[in-house]
Amino acid sequence: MDCTQKWFERMKPFIGVVFLQFGFAGMDIITKAALNQGMSNYVLVVYRHVVAFFVIAPFAIILDKKVRVKMTFSIFMKIVALSVLEPVIDQNLYFLGMKYTTATFAAAMTNMLPAITFVMACILRMEKIKLKSIRSQAKVVGTIATVAGAMVMTLLKGPILEFFGTHGSRNHNQHIGGGANLQHAIKGSIMITIGCFSWAGFMVLQSITLEAYPAELSLTAWICLLGTVEGGIVALIMERGNPSIWSLHWDTKLLAAVYSGIVCSGLAYYIQGVVMKTRGPVFVTAFSPLCMVIVAILGSLILAEQMFLGRIIGAIIIILGLYLVVWGKSKDYNSSSGKELTPITQEQILPTMQIEEEGNATKDNFAIIVRDE
């Protein structure tokens, strides 16, 4: 039983991030269908976080009583920044980019996320880089390969590949996504790339914020609440004079708002926070290629999207690059005996040790004085 529990404890981070990728894949398919039906991406972002807030808030109030700390101005400003980076900037740009391309293309472009997160973590000294080390070289080469693969997916088309016997519906659906011209592909890829930078910043900042505010559910609820307010302001500005865009019915649009709110905002922010505490933001983002594979299969089956040879080649390059990054990251984790100490953690531990040593010395001196008297 102990061995089973230990195995499960070790596997929990992997189970969590794999669940996230399946959740994101489902969101890409459902959201693309809703956008094709005329749903505004700005409105979708607002409804998504309304749903997420009302689902997560009750759990946060009840379960975070013991771990929730006092809200300070510094913590609140970090949460405000988090709610701008992912709920507002990233999601709106990601959905706009998906409108210009396809669900498969959008999911593939997000494979740059681990590389961008890795670079940001290095700049903030959350990741260690030693150029003479094989694992560090693997992480650097993998990062470059990931970005190169994303560029190949954007610029190289090649012949259309037929999968799963869906060629009969290609011409009918060409205007929906797969046959998007090069101009739309470049425009969409730029939007998705900017969104990836924002998403990576969100990951790194969430990891930092959890150091001072270690209540994952409460942090998720705050992000969703502020994301609703900020996203609502953006939506009112961008969709002004079009009140009918806010109406929802029992259709794919409502499903997209509910599904993405519960799975991809509420649960995703929470699971990311839990995994980050032990593995860091780079580990969380390293599994994004799995989402691309799932979306490619579902997009071809459900949305009848076209698959080009150039995108397959770019995807292979991305996956190889991500393998190198994950391999180097796993070696870092194993070499630190199952737990990595970031500079932040080290700075917190060292003063504590010094204080304990000074306290012990004071007690010894006091004991000597008492004996002398």
Coordinates of N, CA and C in Angstrom, one line a residue, residues 118-329:
F118 N 10.6 28.8 -20.5 CA 12.0 28.5 -20.1 C 12.9 29.7 -20.2
V119 N 12.8 30.5 -21.2 CA 13.6 31.7 -21.3 C 13.3 32.7 -20.2
M120 N 12.0 32.9 -20.0 CA 11.7 33.8 -18.9 C 12.2 33.3 -17.5
A121 N 12.0 32.0 -17.3 CA 12.5 31.4 -16.0 C 14.0 31.6 -15.9
C122 N 14.7 31.5 -17.0 CA 16.2 31.7 -16.9 C 16.5 33.1 -16.6
I123 N 15.8 34.0 -17.2 CA 16.1 35.5 -17.0 C 15.8 35.8 -15.5
L124 N 14.8 35.2 -14.9 CA 14.5 35.4 -13.5 C 15.2 34.5 -12.6
R125 N 16.2 33.7 -13.1 CA 17.0 32.8 -12.3 C 16.2 31.7 -11.6
M126 N 15.1 31.4 -12.2 CA 14.3 30.2 -11.7 C 14.7 28.9 -12.3
E127 N 15.5 29.0 -13.4 CA 16.1 27.8 -14.1 C 17.6 28.0 -14.1
K128 N 18.3 26.9 -13.9 CA 19.8 27.0 -13.9 C 20.3 26.6 -15.3
I129 N 21.3 27.4 -15.8 CA 21.9 27.1 -17.1 C 23.4 27.0 -16.9
K130 N 24.0 25.9 -17.3 CA 25.4 25.7 -17.3 C 25.8 25.2 -18.7
L131 N 26.3 26.0 -19.5 CA 26.5 25.7 -20.9 C 27.5 24.4 -21.1
K132 N 28.3 24.1 -20.1 CA 29.1 22.9 -20.2 C 28.4 21.7 -19.8
S133 N 27.2 21.8 -19.3 CA 26.4 20.6 -18.9 C 25.6 20.1 -20.0
I134 N 25.5 18.8 -20.2 CA 24.7 18.2 -21.3 C 23.3 18.5 -21.2
R135 N 22.7 18.5 -20.0 CA 21.3 18.7 -19.8 C 21.0 20.2 -20.1
S136 N 21.8 21.1 -19.8 CA 21.6 22.5 -20.1 C 21.7 22.7 -21.6
Q137 N 22.6 22.1 -22.3 CA 22.7 22.2 -23.7 C 21.4 21.6 -24.4
A138 N 20.9 20.5 -23.8 CA 19.7 19.9 -24.3 C 18.5 20.9 -24.2
K139 N 18.4 21.6 -23.1 CA 17.4 22.6 -22.9 C 17.5 23.8 -23.9
V140 N 18.7 24.2 -24.1 CA 18.9 25.4 -25.0 C 18.6 25.0 -26.4
V141 N 19.2 23.8 -26.9 CA 18.9 23.4 -28.3 C 17.4 23.1 -28.5
G142 N 16.8 22.5 -27.5 CA 15.4 22.2 -27.6 C 14.5 23.4 -27.7
T143 N 14.9 24.5 -27.0 CA 14.2 25.7 -27.0 C 14.3 26.3 -28.4
I144 N 15.5 26.3 -29.0 CA 15.7 26.9 -30.4 C 14.9 26.0 -31.4
A145 N 14.9 24.7 -31.3 CA 14.2 23.8 -32.2 C 12.7 24.1 -32.1
T146 N 12.2 24.3 -30.9 CA 10.8 24.6 -30.7 C 10.3 25.8 -31.5
V147 N 11.1 26.9 -31.4 CA 10.8 28.1 -32.1 C 10.9 27.9 -33.6
A148 N 11.9 27.2 -34.0 CA 12.1 26.9 -35.4 C 11.0 26.1 -36.0
G149 N 10.5 25.1 -35.2 CA 9.4 24.3 -35.7 C 8.1 25.1 -35.8
A150 N 7.9 26.1 -34.9 CA 6.7 26.9 -35.0 C 6.8 27.8 -36.3
M151 N 8.0 28.3 -36.6 CA 8.1 29.1 -37.8 C 7.9 28.2 -39.1
V152 N 8.3 27.0 -39.1 CA 8.0 26.1 -40.2 C 6.5 25.9 -40.4
M153 N 5.8 25.7 -39.3 CA 4.4 25.5 -39.3 C 3.7 26.7 -39.9
T154 N 4.2 27.9 -39.6 CA 3.6 29.1 -40.0 C 3.8 29.3 -41.5
L155 N 5.0 29.2 -42.0 CA 5.4 29.6 -43.3 C 5.4 28.5 -44.4
L156 N 5.5 27.2 -44.0 CA 5.6 26.1 -44.9 C 4.3 25.4 -45.0
K157 N 3.7 25.3 -46.2 CA 2.4 24.7 -46.3 C 2.5 23.3 -46.9
G158 N 2.9 23.2 -48.2 CA 3.1 21.8 -48.8 C 1.7 21.2 -49.2
P159 N 1.8 20.0 -49.6 CA 0.5 19.4 -50.1 C -0.4 19.0 -48.9
I160 N -1.7 18.9 -49.3 CA -2.7 18.5 -48.3 C -2.6 17.0 -48.0
L161 N -2.6 16.6 -46.7 CA -2.6 15.2 -46.3 C -4.0 14.8 -45.9
E162 N -4.5 13.7 -46.4 CA -5.8 13.2 -46.1 C -5.7 12.2 -44.9
F163 N -6.5 12.4 -43.9 CA -6.5 11.5 -42.7 C -8.0 11.1 -42.4
F164 N -8.1 9.8 -42.0 CA -9.3 9.3 -41.4 C -10.5 9.4 -42.4
G165 N -10.2 9.4 -43.7 CA -11.2 9.3 -44.7 C -12.1 10.5 -44.7
T166 N -11.6 11.7 -44.4 CA -12.4 12.9 -44.3 C -12.3 13.8 -45.6
H167 N -11.7 13.3 -46.6 CA -11.4 14.1 -47.8 C -12.7 14.5 -48.5
G168 N -13.8 13.8 -48.3 CA -15.0 14.2 -49.0 C -15.6 15.5 -48.5
S169 N -15.3 15.9 -47.3 CA -15.9 17.2 -46.8 C -14.9 18.3 -46.9
R170 N -13.7 18.2 -47.5 CA -12.7 19.2 -47.5 C -13.2 20.5 -48.2
N171 N -13.6 20.3 -49.4 CA -14.0 21.5 -50.2 C -15.1 22.3 -49.5
H172 N -16.0 21.6 -48.9 CA -17.1 22.3 -48.3 C -16.7 23.1 -47.1
N173 N -15.6 22.7 -46.4 CA -15.2 23.4 -45.2 C -13.9 24.2 -45.4
Q174 N -13.5 24.3 -46.6 CA -12.2 25.0 -46.8 C -12.2 26.4 -46.3
H175 N -13.3 27.1 -46.4 CA -13.3 28.5 -45.9 C -13.3 28.6 -44.4
I176 N -13.6 27.5 -43.7 CA -13.7 27.5 -42.3 C -12.3 27.7 -41.6
G177 N -11.3 27.0 -42.1 CA -10.0 27.1 -41.4 C -8.9 26.6 -42.2
G178 N -9.0 25.3 -42.6 CA -7.8 24.7 -43.2 C -7.3 25.3 -44.4
G179 N -8.1 26.0 -45.2 CA -7.7 26.6 -46.4 C -7.4 28.1 -46.3
A180 N -7.1 28.5 -45.0 CA -6.8 29.9 -44.8 C -5.5 30.2 -45.6
N181 N -5.5 31.4 -46.2 CA -4.3 31.8 -47.0 C -3.1 32.2 -46.1
L182 N -2.0 32.4 -46.8 CA -0.8 32.7 -46.1 C -0.9 34.0 -45.2
Q183 N -1.6 35.0 -45.8 CA -1.7 36.2 -45.0 C -2.5 36.0 -43.7
H184 N -3.5 35.3 -43.8 CA -4.3 35.0 -42.6 C -3.5 34.1 -41.6
A185 N -2.7 33.2 -42.2 CA -1.9 32.3 -41.3 C -0.8 33.2 -40.6
I186 N -0.2 34.1 -41.2 CA 0.8 34.9 -40.6 C 0.2 35.8 -39.5
K187 N -1.0 36.4 -39.9 CA -1.7 37.3 -39.0 C -2.1 36.5 -37.7
G188 N -2.7 35.3 -37.9 CA -3.1 34.5 -36.8 C -1.9 34.1 -36.0
S189 N -0.8 33.7 -36.6 CA 0.3 33.2 -35.9 C 0.9 34.3 -35.0
I190 N 0.9 35.6 -35.5 CA 1.5 36.7 -34.7 C 0.6 36.9 -33.5
M191 N -0.7 36.8 -33.6 CA -1.6 37.0 -32.5 C -1.4 35.8 -31.5
I192 N -1.3 34.6 -31.9 CA -1.1 33.5 -31.0 C 0.3 33.6 -30.4
T193 N 1.3 34.0 -31.1 CA 2.6 34.1 -30.5 C 2.7 35.2 -29.4
I194 N 2.0 36.3 -29.6 CA 1.9 37.3 -28.5 C 1.2 36.8 -27.3
G195 N 0.1 36.0 -27.7 CA -0.6 35.4 -26.6 C 0.2 34.4 -25.8
C196 N 1.1 33.7 -26.5 CA 2.0 32.7 -25.8 C 3.0 33.4 -24.9
F197 N 3.5 34.6 -25.3 CA 4.3 35.4 -24.4 C 3.6 35.8 -23.1
S198 N 2.3 36.2 -23.3 CA 1.5 36.6 -22.2 C 1.2 35.4 -21.3
W199 N 0.9 34.3 -21.9 CA 0.6 33.0 -21.2 C 1.8 32.6 -20.4
A200 N 3.0 32.7 -21.0 CA 4.2 32.3 -20.3 C 4.5 33.2 -19.1
G201 N 4.3 34.5 -19.3 CA 4.4 35.5 -18.2 C 3.4 35.2 -17.1
F202 N 2.2 34.7 -17.4 CA 1.2 34.3 -16.4 C 1.7 33.2 -15.6
M203 N 2.3 32.2 -16.3 CA 2.8 31.0 -15.6 C 3.9 31.3 -14.6
V204 N 4.9 32.1 -15.0 CA 6.0 32.5 -14.2 C 5.5 33.4 -13.0
L205 N 4.6 34.3 -13.3 CA 4.1 35.2 -12.2 C 3.2 34.4 -11.3
Q206 N 2.4 33.4 -11.7 CA 1.6 32.6 -10.8 C 2.5 31.8 -9.9
S207 N 3.6 31.3 -10.4 CA 4.5 30.6 -9.5 C 5.1 31.5 -8.4
I208 N 5.4 32.7 -8.8 CA 6.0 33.6 -7.8 C 4.9 34.1 -6.8
T209 N 3.7 34.3 -7.3 CA 2.6 34.7 -6.4 C 2.3 33.7 -5.4
L210 N 2.3 32.4 -5.8 CA 2.0 31.3 -4.8 C 3.0 31.3 -3.7
E211 N 4.2 31.8 -3.8 CA 5.1 31.9 -2.7 C 4.6 32.7 -1.6
A212 N 3.9 33.9 -1.9 CA 3.4 34.8 -0.9 C 1.9 34.5 -0.6
Y213 N 1.2 33.9 -1.5 CA -0.3 33.6 -1.4 C -0.5 32.2 -1.7
P214 N -0.2 31.2 -0.8 CA -0.2 29.8 -1.1 C -1.6 29.1 -1.1
A215 N -2.6 29.9 -1.4 CA -4.0 29.3 -1.5 C -4.4 29.2 -2.9
E216 N -4.3 28.0 -3.5 CA -4.5 27.9 -5.0 C -5.9 28.2 -5.4
L217 N -6.9 27.7 -4.6 CA -8.3 27.9 -5.0 C -8.7 29.4 -4.9
S218 N -8.2 30.0 -3.8 CA -8.6 31.4 -3.6 C -7.9 32.3 -4.7
L219 N -6.7 31.9 -5.1 CA -6.0 32.7 -6.1 C -6.7 32.5 -7.5
T220 N -7.2 31.3 -7.7 CA -7.9 31.0 -8.9 C -9.2 31.8 -9.0
A221 N -9.9 31.9 -7.8 CA -11.2 32.6 -7.8 C -10.9 34.1 -8.0
W222 N -9.9 34.7 -7.4 CA -9.5 36.1 -7.6 C -9.2 36.4 -9.1
I223 N -8.4 35.5 -9.7 CA -8.1 35.7 -11.1 C -9.3 35.7 -12.0
C224 N -10.2 34.7 -11.8 CA -11.4 34.6 -12.6 C -12.3 35.9 -12.4
L225 N -12.4 36.3 -11.1 CA -13.3 37.5 -10.8 C -12.7 38.7 -11.5
L226 N -11.4 39.0 -11.3 CA -10.8 40.2 -12.0 C -10.8 40.0 -13.5
G227 N -10.6 38.8 -14.0 CA -10.6 38.6 -15.4 C -12.0 38.9 -16.0
T228 N -13.0 38.6 -15.2 CA -14.4 38.9 -15.7 C -14.6 40.4 -15.8
V229 N -14.2 41.1 -14.8 CA -14.3 42.6 -14.8 C -13.5 43.2 -16.0
E230 N -12.2 42.8 -16.1 CA -11.4 43.4 -17.1 C -11.8 43.0 -18.5
G231 N -12.1 41.7 -18.6 CA -12.6 41.2 -19.9 C -13.9 41.8 -20.3
G232 N -14.7 42.1 -19.3 CA -16.0 42.8 -19.6 C -15.8 44.2 -20.2
I233 N -14.9 44.9 -19.6 CA -14.6 46.3 -20.1 C -14.1 46.2 -21.5
V234 N -13.2 45.3 -21.8 CA -12.7 45.1 -23.2 C -13.8 44.7 -24.1
A235 N -14.7 43.8 -23.7 CA -15.8 43.3 -24.6 C -16.8 44.5 -24.9
L236 N -17.1 45.3 -23.9 CA -18.0 46.4 -24.1 C -17.5 47.4 -25.1
I237 N -16.1 47.6 -25.0 CA -15.5 48.5 -26.0 C -15.5 48.0 -27.4
M238 N -15.1 46.7 -27.5 CA -14.9 46.1 -28.8 C -16.2 45.7 -29.5
E239 N -17.2 45.4 -28.7 CA -18.5 45.0 -29.2 C -19.6 46.1 -29.0
R240 N -19.2 47.3 -28.9 CA -20.2 48.4 -28.6 C -21.1 48.5 -29.8
G241 N -22.4 48.8 -29.5 CA -23.4 48.9 -30.6 C -23.9 47.6 -31.1
N242 N -23.5 46.5 -30.4 CA -23.9 45.2 -30.9 C -24.4 44.3 -29.7
P243 N -25.5 44.8 -29.0 CA -25.9 44.1 -27.8 C -26.4 42.6 -28.0
S244 N -26.8 42.3 -29.3 CA -27.3 40.9 -29.5 C -26.1 39.9 -29.4
I245 N -24.9 40.3 -29.4 CA -23.8 39.4 -29.4 C -23.7 38.8 -28.0
W246 N -24.3 39.3 -27.0 CA -24.3 38.8 -25.6 C -25.3 37.7 -25.4
S247 N -26.2 37.5 -26.3 CA -27.3 36.5 -26.1 C -26.7 35.1 -26.2
L248 N -27.2 34.2 -25.4 CA -26.8 32.8 -25.4 C -28.0 31.9 -25.5
H249 N -27.9 30.8 -26.2 CA -29.0 29.8 -26.3 C -28.4 28.4 -25.9
W250 N -29.3 27.4 -26.0 CA -28.8 26.1 -25.7 C -28.2 25.5 -26.9
D251 N -26.9 26.0 -27.2 CA -26.2 25.6 -28.4 C -24.7 25.5 -28.1
T252 N -23.9 25.4 -29.1 CA -22.5 25.3 -28.9 C -21.8 26.4 -28.2
K253 N -22.4 27.6 -28.4 CA -21.9 28.8 -27.7 C -21.9 28.7 -26.2
L254 N -23.1 28.2 -25.7 CA -23.2 28.1 -24.3 C -22.3 26.9 -23.8
L255 N -22.2 25.9 -24.6 CA -21.3 24.8 -24.2 C -19.9 25.2 -24.1
A256 N -19.4 26.1 -25.1 CA -18.1 26.6 -25.1 C -17.8 27.4 -23.8
A257 N -18.7 28.3 -23.4 CA -18.6 29.1 -22.2 C -18.5 28.3 -21.0
V258 N -19.4 27.3 -20.8 CA -19.4 26.5 -19.6 C -18.2 25.5 -19.6
Y259 N -17.9 24.9 -20.7 CA -16.8 23.9 -20.7 C -15.4 24.6 -20.4
S260 N -15.2 25.7 -21.2 CA -13.9 26.4 -21.0 C -13.8 27.0 -19.7
G261 N -14.9 27.5 -19.1 CA -14.9 28.1 -17.8 C -14.5 27.1 -16.7
I262 N -15.2 26.0 -16.7 CA -15.0 25.0 -15.6 C -13.6 24.3 -15.8
V263 N -13.3 23.8 -17.0 CA -12.2 23.0 -17.2 C -10.9 23.8 -17.5
C264 N -11.0 24.8 -18.3 CA -9.8 25.5 -18.8 C -9.4 26.7 -18.1
S265 N -10.3 27.2 -17.2 CA -10.0 28.4 -16.3 C -10.0 27.9 -14.9
G266 N -11.1 27.4 -14.4 CA -11.2 27.1 -13.0 C -10.3 25.9 -12.6
L267 N -10.5 24.8 -13.2 CA -9.6 23.6 -12.9 C -8.2 23.8 -13.3
A268 N -8.0 24.4 -14.5 CA -6.6 24.6 -15.0 C -5.8 25.5 -14.2
Y269 N -6.3 26.7 -13.7 CA -5.5 27.5 -12.9 C -5.1 26.8 -11.6
Y270 N -6.1 26.1 -11.0 CA -5.8 25.4 -9.8 C -4.8 24.3 -9.9
I271 N -5.0 23.4 -10.9 CA -4.0 22.3 -11.1 C -2.6 22.9 -11.4
Q272 N -2.5 23.9 -12.3 CA -1.3 24.5 -12.6 C -0.6 25.0 -11.3
G273 N -1.3 25.6 -10.4 CA -0.7 26.1 -9.2 C -0.2 25.0 -8.3
V274 N -1.0 23.9 -8.2 CA -0.6 22.8 -7.4 C 0.7 22.1 -7.9
V275 N 0.8 21.9 -9.2 CA 1.9 21.3 -9.8 C 3.2 22.2 -9.8
M276 N 3.0 23.5 -9.9 CA 4.1 24.4 -9.9 C 4.8 24.4 -8.6
K277 N 4.1 24.2 -7.5 CA 4.8 24.2 -6.2 C 5.9 23.2 -6.1
T278 N 5.8 22.1 -6.8 CA 6.8 21.1 -6.7 C 7.7 21.0 -8.0
R279 N 7.1 21.3 -9.1 CA 7.9 21.1 -10.4 C 8.2 22.4 -11.1
G280 N 7.6 23.5 -10.8 CA 7.9 24.7 -11.5 C 7.1 24.9 -12.8
P281 N 7.1 26.2 -13.3 CA 6.3 26.5 -14.5 C 6.8 25.9 -15.8
V282 N 8.1 25.6 -15.9 CA 8.6 25.0 -17.1 C 8.0 23.6 -17.3
F283 N 7.9 22.8 -16.2 CA 7.4 21.5 -16.2 C 5.9 21.5 -16.7
V284 N 5.1 22.4 -16.1 CA 3.7 22.5 -16.4 C 3.5 22.8 -17.9
T285 N 4.3 23.6 -18.5 CA 4.1 24.0 -19.9 C 4.8 23.0 -20.9
A286 N 5.6 22.1 -20.4 CA 6.4 21.2 -21.3 C 5.5 20.1 -22.0
F287 N 4.3 19.9 -21.6 CA 3.4 18.9 -22.1 C 2.4 19.4 -23.2
S288 N 2.6 20.7 -23.6 CA 1.6 21.2 -24.6 C 1.6 20.5 -25.9
P289 N 2.7 19.9 -26.4 CA 2.6 19.1 -27.7 C 1.5 18.0 -27.7
L290 N 1.2 17.5 -26.5 CA 0.1 16.5 -26.4 C -1.2 17.1 -26.9
C291 N -1.4 18.3 -26.5 CA -2.7 19.0 -26.9 C -2.8 19.1 -28.4
M292 N -1.7 19.4 -29.1 CA -1.6 19.5 -30.5 C -2.0 18.2 -31.2
V293 N -1.5 17.1 -30.7 CA -1.8 15.8 -31.3 C -3.3 15.4 -31.1
I294 N -3.9 15.7 -30.0 CA -5.3 15.4 -29.7 C -6.1 16.3 -30.6
V295 N -5.8 17.6 -30.7 CA -6.6 18.5 -31.5 C -6.5 18.2 -33.0
A296 N -5.3 17.8 -33.5 CA -5.2 17.4 -34.9 C -6.1 16.2 -35.2
I297 N -6.2 15.3 -34.3 CA -7.1 14.1 -34.6 C -8.5 14.5 -34.5
L298 N -8.9 15.2 -33.5 CA -10.3 15.7 -33.3 C -10.7 16.7 -34.4
G299 N -9.8 17.6 -34.7 CA -10.1 18.6 -35.7 C -10.3 18.0 -37.1
S300 N -9.6 17.0 -37.4 CA -9.8 16.3 -38.7 C -11.1 15.5 -38.7
L301 N -11.4 14.9 -37.6 CA -12.7 14.1 -37.5 C -13.9 15.0 -37.4
I302 N -13.9 16.0 -36.5 CA -15.1 16.8 -36.2 C -15.3 18.0 -37.1
L303 N -14.2 18.8 -37.2 CA -14.3 20.0 -38.0 C -13.8 19.9 -39.4
A304 N -13.4 18.7 -39.8 CA -12.9 18.4 -41.2 C -11.9 19.4 -41.7
E305 N -10.9 19.7 -40.8 CA -9.9 20.7 -41.1 C -8.8 20.0 -41.9
Q306 N -8.2 20.8 -42.8 CA -7.1 20.3 -43.7 C -5.8 20.2 -42.9
M307 N -5.0 19.2 -43.2 CA -3.7 19.0 -42.6 C -2.7 19.1 -43.7
F308 N -1.7 20.0 -43.6 CA -0.7 20.2 -44.6 C 0.6 19.5 -44.2
L309 N 1.4 19.1 -45.1 CA 2.7 18.5 -44.9 C 3.6 19.4 -44.1
G310 N 3.6 20.7 -44.4 CA 4.5 21.6 -43.7 C 4.2 21.7 -42.2
R311 N 2.9 21.6 -41.9 CA 2.6 21.6 -40.5 C 3.0 20.3 -39.8
I312 N 2.9 19.2 -40.5 CA 3.4 18.0 -39.9 C 4.9 18.0 -39.6
I313 N 5.7 18.6 -40.6 CA 7.1 18.7 -40.4 C 7.4 19.6 -39.3
G314 N 6.8 20.8 -39.2 CA 7.0 21.7 -38.1 C 6.6 21.1 -36.8
A315 N 5.6 20.3 -36.8 CA 5.1 19.7 -35.5 C 6.2 18.7 -35.0
I316 N 6.7 17.9 -36.0 CA 7.8 16.9 -35.6 C 9.0 17.7 -35.0
I317 N 9.4 18.8 -35.6 CA 10.5 19.5 -35.1 C 10.2 20.0 -33.7
I318 N 9.0 20.5 -33.5 CA 8.6 21.0 -32.2 C 8.7 19.9 -31.1
I319 N 8.1 18.8 -31.5 CA 8.1 17.7 -30.5 C 9.5 17.2 -30.2
L320 N 10.4 17.1 -31.2 CA 11.8 16.8 -30.9 C 12.4 17.8 -30.0
G321 N 12.2 19.1 -30.2 CA 12.7 20.1 -29.4 C 12.2 20.1 -28.0
L322 N 10.9 19.8 -27.9 CA 10.3 19.7 -26.5 C 10.8 18.5 -25.8
Y323 N 11.1 17.4 -26.5 CA 11.7 16.2 -25.8 C 13.0 16.6 -25.2
L324 N 13.9 17.3 -25.9 CA 15.1 17.7 -25.4 C 15.0 18.6 -24.1
V325 N 14.0 19.5 -24.2 CA 13.8 20.4 -23.0 C 13.3 19.6 -21.8
V326 N 12.3 18.7 -22.0 CA 11.8 17.9 -20.9 C 12.9 16.9 -20.4
W327 N 13.7 16.4 -21.3 CA 14.8 15.5 -20.8 C 15.8 16.3 -20.0
G328 N 16.2 17.4 -20.4 CA 17.1 18.2 -19.6 C 16.5 18.6 -18.3
K329 N 15.2 19.0 -18.3 CA 14.5 19.3 -17.1 C 14.4 18.2 -16.1

